[in-house]
Amino acid sequence: MCDTMMLVNDEGCWFAKNSDRDPDEVQLVEWHDTRHVKGLLKTTYVDVDIPATRYAGWLSRPHWMWGAEMGVNEYGVAIGNEAVFTRLINRRSSALLGMDLVRLALEQSRSADEALSVITRYLQQYGQ
């Protein structure tokens, strides 16, 4: 599992995370500009509805997947993916990956509360 840390002091907030993925897997670090396109979006395995505006931000992601291991958006919302094994995996249906949820929340949130709402909404609608 990954290690994630956060430090909050008078000077601000720092977010740090590593990625415990295969050392030979390419991890991309990318800047994505604000986008204004509404409709269906192809995530790693599922097409989802998206709002008209998606916010800009830095993302780190495995090269083969749409979602993000970690990132921070233009509003300072920072999110990192953590593997938590709380239920059996249903391999018979397509659903969102945790990393897809990270990216969807970063692209649609201006605060931690908004990110929680975005993730909850997508989980209810598409599952994980």
Coordinates of C-alpha atoms in Angstrom, one line a residue:
M1 CA 0.0 0.0 0.0
C2 CA 1.1 3.6 -0.5
D3 CA 2.3 6.1 2.0
T4 CA 0.4 9.4 2.2
M5 CA 1.2 12.4 4.5
M6 CA -0.2 15.8 5.1
L7 CA 1.4 18.7 7.0
V8 CA -0.7 21.7 8.0
N9 CA 1.0 24.8 9.6
D10 CA 0.8 28.6 9.6
E11 CA 2.5 28.7 6.2
G12 CA 0.0 26.4 4.4
C13 CA -0.7 22.7 3.7
W14 CA 1.7 20.1 2.2
F15 CA 0.5 16.9 0.6
A16 CA 3.0 14.0 -0.1
K17 CA 2.4 10.6 -1.5
N18 CA 4.3 7.7 -3.1
S19 CA 3.0 5.2 -5.6
D20 CA 3.5 1.5 -4.8
R21 CA 3.0 0.4 -8.4
D22 CA 5.3 -1.9 -10.4
P23 CA 8.7 -0.2 -10.8
D24 CA 8.6 -0.8 -14.6
E25 CA 5.2 0.8 -15.1
V26 CA 5.5 4.3 -16.6
Q27 CA 3.9 7.0 -14.4
L28 CA 3.0 10.2 -16.3
V29 CA 2.9 13.6 -14.7
E30 CA 0.6 15.9 -16.7
W31 CA -1.0 19.3 -16.6
H32 CA -4.6 19.4 -17.8
D33 CA -6.1 22.8 -18.7
T34 CA -9.7 23.8 -17.7
R35 CA -12.1 22.3 -20.2
H36 CA -15.7 23.3 -21.1
V37 CA -17.3 20.2 -22.7
K38 CA -20.4 18.5 -21.4
G39 CA -21.4 14.9 -22.2
L40 CA -20.1 11.4 -21.9
L41 CA -16.4 10.8 -20.9
K42 CA -14.6 7.5 -21.3
T43 CA -12.8 6.7 -18.1
T44 CA -10.6 3.6 -17.8
Y45 CA -13.5 1.1 -18.2
V46 CA -16.8 3.1 -18.0
D47 CA -18.4 6.0 -19.8
V48 CA -19.7 8.6 -17.4
D49 CA -21.6 11.8 -17.5
I50 CA -19.5 14.9 -16.8
P51 CA -20.4 18.6 -16.2
A52 CA -19.7 21.3 -18.7
T53 CA -16.6 22.7 -16.8
R54 CA -13.7 20.6 -15.6
Y55 CA -10.9 22.3 -13.6
A56 CA -7.2 22.5 -14.5
G57 CA -4.6 20.6 -12.5
W58 CA -1.5 18.4 -12.2
L59 CA -2.1 14.6 -12.4
S60 CA 0.2 11.7 -11.9
R61 CA -1.2 8.5 -13.5
P62 CA -0.1 5.1 -14.9
H63 CA 0.3 5.5 -18.6
W64 CA -2.4 2.9 -19.5
M65 CA -5.2 4.3 -17.4
W66 CA -7.4 7.4 -17.5
G67 CA -7.6 8.0 -13.8
A68 CA -5.0 9.5 -11.5
E69 CA -2.8 8.1 -8.7
M70 CA -2.6 11.6 -7.2
G71 CA -3.0 15.2 -8.2
V72 CA -3.8 18.8 -7.2
N73 CA -6.2 21.1 -9.1
E74 CA -6.2 24.9 -9.7
Y75 CA -8.2 25.4 -6.4
G76 CA -5.7 23.6 -4.3
V77 CA -7.7 20.4 -3.9
A78 CA -5.2 17.5 -3.5
I79 CA -6.2 13.9 -3.6
G80 CA -4.2 10.6 -3.6
N81 CA -5.4 7.1 -4.3
E82 CA -5.0 4.5 -1.5
A83 CA -5.8 0.8 -1.9
V84 CA -8.2 -0.4 0.8
F85 CA -9.4 -4.0 0.7
T86 CA -12.9 -3.8 2.3
R87 CA -15.0 -6.0 0.1
L88 CA -14.7 -8.7 -2.5
I89 CA -14.0 -7.7 -6.1
N90 CA -16.9 -8.1 -8.6
R91 CA -15.0 -9.0 -11.8
R92 CA -18.2 -9.6 -13.8
S93 CA -19.2 -6.0 -14.4
S94 CA -17.4 -2.8 -15.4
A95 CA -17.1 0.0 -12.8
L96 CA -15.0 3.0 -11.9
L97 CA -11.5 2.5 -10.5
G98 CA -10.4 4.4 -7.4
M99 CA -8.0 6.3 -9.6
D100 CA -10.9 7.3 -11.9
L101 CA -12.7 8.7 -8.9
V102 CA -9.6 10.7 -7.9
R103 CA -9.4 12.3 -11.3
L104 CA -13.2 13.0 -11.6
A105 CA -13.1 14.7 -8.1
L106 CA -10.0 16.8 -9.0
E107 CA -11.6 17.9 -12.3
Q108 CA -14.9 18.8 -10.7
S109 CA -14.2 20.2 -7.2
R110 CA -13.3 23.5 -5.6
S111 CA -13.1 22.1 -2.1
A112 CA -12.7 18.9 -0.1
D113 CA -16.4 18.9 0.6
E114 CA -17.2 19.2 -3.1
A115 CA -14.7 16.3 -3.9
L116 CA -16.4 14.1 -1.3
S117 CA -19.8 14.8 -3.0
V118 CA -18.4 14.1 -6.5
I119 CA -16.9 10.8 -5.4
T120 CA -20.1 9.8 -3.6
R121 CA -22.3 10.6 -6.5
Y122 CA -20.2 8.6 -9.0
L123 CA -19.9 5.7 -6.6
Q124 CA -23.7 5.6 -6.3
Q125 CA -24.3 5.9 -10.0
Y126 CA -21.5 3.7 -11.4
G127 CA -20.0 1.6 -8.6
Q128 CA -16.4 0.7 -8.0

